[in-house]
Amino acid sequence: MAQRGIREYDAKRLMAQALPEFSGGKFTYQADVVLIGPQTDLDNVPEEHPWVKKAKLVAKPDQLFGKRGKNNLLYVNKSWGEVKKWIQERMNKKVTITQTTGQTTGVLTHFLVERFVPHDREYYVALTTHRDHDTIHFSTQGGVDIEEVWDTVVTLGIPMLSSIEEMDVEGFLPDELGAEKTTVAEFITALYKLFVDYHFTYLELNPFTLQKGSVVPLDAVAKLDDYASYQCAEKWGKIKFPQSFGMPQPTGEEDYVAELDERTGASLKLTLLNLQGRVWNLVAGGGASVIYADTVVDLGFAEELAMYGEYSGDPSTELTYEYTKTILKLMTKQKDPQGRPKYLLIGGGIANFTDVAKTFTGIIQAIEEYADHLKKTNVKIYVRRGGPNYKEGLAKMRKMGERLGLPVEVYGPETHMTKIVSMALEEQ
């Protein structure tokens, strides 16, 4: 499970979409929200969302950071004209924000605009997934730094494989809710069903309020299990997992691999570290990929490590081809300025169920396509793998090297998993 933060806009969109279903139609949330990015034509917003011209609005950055009010980045009870000007003044501007964990500097690129909702009471609820249970936290004192009033928070634990219907949700809520206690219990029950079905790992509303039978989440923080991207594609829609505020924005190649990853139940990951690096790891398995990267660093070549990535979960030949092609495109963009060789390390442990021959077929197709570029860039290839059909896969690799005239060294499970790293790097 990989927990990935999503924008407040998407959290509210998913709630508006699913709450009626999971509450039996009892709760609705209109979700009058607009996400504004660098390419948004602000002059067209009122045409696409006519309500912004009539309603009082709230505007705030939507980039996975909190404490927006304390950082003077919350614009409340304003007209569209005022909001438009406020966003224009801040779009693509660098700011430093202060949070509990310290200060972070980044560029403001995305803003949430929503309807301003006058209200009297503010509540707090947070749902969290743990290894063997889920927890629900609730407080009647929402809208503040919840840590400052944690003694008002009540907690309900839900054991693994238990359903929310088995829990006494109303019983765990404080009596000070009064007449709203049953309504809040029903809402939390519906919210938890949504939380589970949509594979959230964290969902916090601080605050939310109730208004004429409707739920209004005034502020939302959410994370999804991105390993569920494949099975939840229809439910989630075209969701994006943005970088944390202050982190470098992903390149086109990283975005492309992320799109490939979302298409499949397998796993494909790519994070670029240093495009001038000479060591490129094409590794099967999340654990193995970390071990290979650590080995490169331990041997004193950290500055040469070009990327971190992995493929696992038995990806198809086509996906492996596309993934490998993306890496080779980046690797062969330029020669090493000093004329030194580059190294493509095709490694991994001994697979349990990944078909080595099948995935190697995709890798070989990409290498064949980039053979001339690999020669011009002076790339040396080292292979080590084991698992189902590994002998067939390794034989294909050897023949490929001979056929294309590429320097390829091939090893099976009789060779230590990371031995090819030292073979490559200690030869120079």
PDB file of C-alpha atoms in Angstrom, residues 47-150:
ATOM      1  CA  GLU A  47     -19.375  30.842 -17.870  1.00  0.00           C
ATOM      2  CA  GLU A  48     -18.523  27.287 -16.846  1.00  0.00           C
ATOM      3  CA  HIS A  49     -19.591  27.768 -13.203  1.00  0.00           C
ATOM      4  CA  PRO A  50     -22.316  30.459 -13.129  1.00  0.00           C
ATOM      5  CA  TRP A  51     -22.763  30.172  -9.350  1.00  0.00           C
ATOM      6  CA  VAL A  52     -19.455  32.002  -8.751  1.00  0.00           C
ATOM      7  CA  LYS A  53     -21.073  35.236  -9.972  1.00  0.00           C
ATOM      8  CA  LYS A  54     -23.881  35.048  -7.406  1.00  0.00           C
ATOM      9  CA  ALA A  55     -22.337  33.457  -4.317  1.00  0.00           C
ATOM     10  CA  LYS A  56     -19.866  34.683  -1.771  1.00  0.00           C
ATOM     11  CA  LEU A  57     -16.704  32.622  -2.168  1.00  0.00           C
ATOM     12  CA  VAL A  58     -13.720  31.110  -0.393  1.00  0.00           C
ATOM     13  CA  ALA A  59     -10.346  30.769  -2.139  1.00  0.00           C
ATOM     14  CA  LYS A  60      -7.237  28.930  -0.942  1.00  0.00           C
ATOM     15  CA  PRO A  61      -4.220  27.070  -2.357  1.00  0.00           C
ATOM     16  CA  ASP A  62      -4.866  23.368  -2.994  1.00  0.00           C
ATOM     17  CA  GLN A  63      -1.368  21.874  -2.859  1.00  0.00           C
ATOM     18  CA  LEU A  64      -1.263  19.349  -0.008  1.00  0.00           C
ATOM     19  CA  PHE A  65      -0.392  21.712   2.818  1.00  0.00           C
ATOM     20  CA  GLY A  66      -2.384  22.944   5.796  1.00  0.00           C
ATOM     21  CA  LYS A  67      -2.334  25.958   8.097  1.00  0.00           C
ATOM     22  CA  ARG A  68      -3.475  28.094   5.176  1.00  0.00           C
ATOM     23  CA  GLY A  69      -5.265  30.547   7.419  1.00  0.00           C
ATOM     24  CA  LYS A  70      -2.220  31.020   9.633  1.00  0.00           C
ATOM     25  CA  ASN A  71      -0.105  31.613   6.513  1.00  0.00           C
ATOM     26  CA  ASN A  72      -2.471  34.303   5.190  1.00  0.00           C
ATOM     27  CA  LEU A  73      -3.524  32.090   2.299  1.00  0.00           C
ATOM     28  CA  LEU A  74      -7.237  31.858   3.045  1.00  0.00           C
ATOM     29  CA  TYR A  75      -9.553  34.380   1.354  1.00  0.00           C
ATOM     30  CA  VAL A  76     -13.061  34.233   2.807  1.00  0.00           C
ATOM     31  CA  ASN A  77     -16.503  35.679   2.008  1.00  0.00           C
ATOM     32  CA  LYS A  78     -15.447  37.444  -1.187  1.00  0.00           C
ATOM     33  CA  SER A  79     -16.935  38.141  -4.613  1.00  0.00           C
ATOM     34  CA  TRP A  80     -15.684  36.485  -7.796  1.00  0.00           C
ATOM     35  CA  GLY A  81     -13.975  39.712  -8.849  1.00  0.00           C
ATOM     36  CA  GLU A  82     -12.078  39.864  -5.568  1.00  0.00           C
ATOM     37  CA  VAL A  83     -11.159  36.170  -5.715  1.00  0.00           C
ATOM     38  CA  LYS A  84      -9.979  36.455  -9.317  1.00  0.00           C
ATOM     39  CA  LYS A  85      -7.643  39.334  -8.451  1.00  0.00           C
ATOM     40  CA  TRP A  86      -6.381  37.538  -5.311  1.00  0.00           C
ATOM     41  CA  ILE A  87      -5.485  34.421  -7.313  1.00  0.00           C
ATOM     42  CA  GLN A  88      -3.846  36.410 -10.122  1.00  0.00           C
ATOM     43  CA  GLU A  89      -1.614  38.145  -7.569  1.00  0.00           C
ATOM     44  CA  ARG A  90      -0.438  34.790  -6.166  1.00  0.00           C
ATOM     45  CA  MET A  91      -0.388  32.398  -9.128  1.00  0.00           C
ATOM     46  CA  ASN A  92       3.139  31.074  -9.849  1.00  0.00           C
ATOM     47  CA  LYS A  93       4.556  33.061  -6.933  1.00  0.00           C
ATOM     48  CA  LYS A  94       7.096  31.536  -4.546  1.00  0.00           C
ATOM     49  CA  VAL A  95       6.031  31.540  -0.895  1.00  0.00           C
ATOM     50  CA  THR A  96       7.357  30.124   2.360  1.00  0.00           C
ATOM     51  CA  ILE A  97       4.774  28.487   4.586  1.00  0.00           C
ATOM     52  CA  THR A  98       5.094  27.600   8.261  1.00  0.00           C
ATOM     53  CA  GLN A  99       3.690  24.288   9.457  1.00  0.00           C
ATOM     54  CA  THR A 100       4.074  22.088  12.522  1.00  0.00           C
ATOM     55  CA  THR A 101       7.020  20.346  10.849  1.00  0.00           C
ATOM     56  CA  GLY A 102       8.822  23.598   9.996  1.00  0.00           C
ATOM     57  CA  GLN A 103       9.056  25.910   7.002  1.00  0.00           C
ATOM     58  CA  THR A 104       8.681  24.911   3.353  1.00  0.00           C
ATOM     59  CA  THR A 105       9.215  27.039   0.257  1.00  0.00           C
ATOM     60  CA  GLY A 106       7.412  26.356  -2.993  1.00  0.00           C
ATOM     61  CA  VAL A 107       5.449  27.883  -5.856  1.00  0.00           C
ATOM     62  CA  LEU A 108       1.681  28.411  -5.729  1.00  0.00           C
ATOM     63  CA  THR A 109       0.138  26.783  -8.809  1.00  0.00           C
ATOM     64  CA  HIS A 110      -3.323  25.481  -7.852  1.00  0.00           C
ATOM     65  CA  PHE A 111      -6.202  27.122  -6.016  1.00  0.00           C
ATOM     66  CA  LEU A 112      -9.574  25.880  -4.813  1.00  0.00           C
ATOM     67  CA  VAL A 113     -12.568  28.190  -5.125  1.00  0.00           C
ATOM     68  CA  GLU A 114     -15.803  27.188  -3.425  1.00  0.00           C
ATOM     69  CA  ARG A 115     -19.041  28.589  -2.112  1.00  0.00           C
ATOM     70  CA  PHE A 116     -18.803  30.396   1.249  1.00  0.00           C
ATOM     71  CA  VAL A 117     -21.129  28.725   3.762  1.00  0.00           C
ATOM     72  CA  PRO A 118     -22.147  30.712   6.873  1.00  0.00           C
ATOM     73  CA  HIS A 119     -22.433  28.346   9.844  1.00  0.00           C
ATOM     74  CA  ASP A 120     -22.622  28.212  13.618  1.00  0.00           C
ATOM     75  CA  ARG A 121     -21.116  24.851  14.617  1.00  0.00           C
ATOM     76  CA  GLU A 122     -17.924  23.207  13.407  1.00  0.00           C
ATOM     77  CA  TYR A 123     -17.064  19.540  13.924  1.00  0.00           C
ATOM     78  CA  TYR A 124     -13.932  17.465  13.381  1.00  0.00           C
ATOM     79  CA  VAL A 125     -13.743  13.920  12.021  1.00  0.00           C
ATOM     80  CA  ALA A 126     -10.736  11.910  10.838  1.00  0.00           C
ATOM     81  CA  LEU A 127     -10.620   8.346   9.503  1.00  0.00           C
ATOM     82  CA  THR A 128      -7.309   6.487   9.410  1.00  0.00           C
ATOM     83  CA  THR A 129      -6.205   3.040   8.220  1.00  0.00           C
ATOM     84  CA  HIS A 130      -3.727   1.014  10.265  1.00  0.00           C
ATOM     85  CA  ARG A 131      -2.244  -2.440   9.714  1.00  0.00           C
ATOM     86  CA  ASP A 132      -4.938  -4.347  11.612  1.00  0.00           C
ATOM     87  CA  HIS A 133      -7.710  -1.818  12.221  1.00  0.00           C
ATOM     88  CA  ASP A 134      -9.191   1.538  11.281  1.00  0.00           C
ATOM     89  CA  THR A 135      -9.838   4.447  13.627  1.00  0.00           C
ATOM     90  CA  ILE A 136     -12.427   7.207  13.659  1.00  0.00           C
ATOM     91  CA  HIS A 137     -11.657  10.372  15.631  1.00  0.00           C
ATOM     92  CA  PHE A 138     -14.362  12.940  16.350  1.00  0.00           C
ATOM     93  CA  SER A 139     -14.598  16.236  18.201  1.00  0.00           C
ATOM     94  CA  THR A 140     -17.250  18.905  18.592  1.00  0.00           C
ATOM     95  CA  GLN A 141     -14.479  21.511  18.462  1.00  0.00           C
ATOM     96  CA  GLY A 142     -13.512  21.540  14.809  1.00  0.00           C
ATOM     97  CA  GLY A 143     -11.962  24.361  12.856  1.00  0.00           C
ATOM     98  CA  VAL A 144      -8.925  24.689  15.120  1.00  0.00           C
ATOM     99  CA  ASP A 145      -5.551  23.014  15.530  1.00  0.00           C
ATOM    100  CA  ILE A 146      -7.007  19.767  16.791  1.00  0.00           C
ATOM    101  CA  GLU A 147      -3.833  18.987  18.757  1.00  0.00           C
ATOM    102  CA  GLU A 148      -4.647  21.948  21.014  1.00  0.00           C
ATOM    103  CA  VAL A 149      -8.022  20.445  21.990  1.00  0.00           C
ATOM    104  CA  TRP A 150      -7.152  16.749  21.733  1.00  0.00           C
TER     105      TRP A 150
END
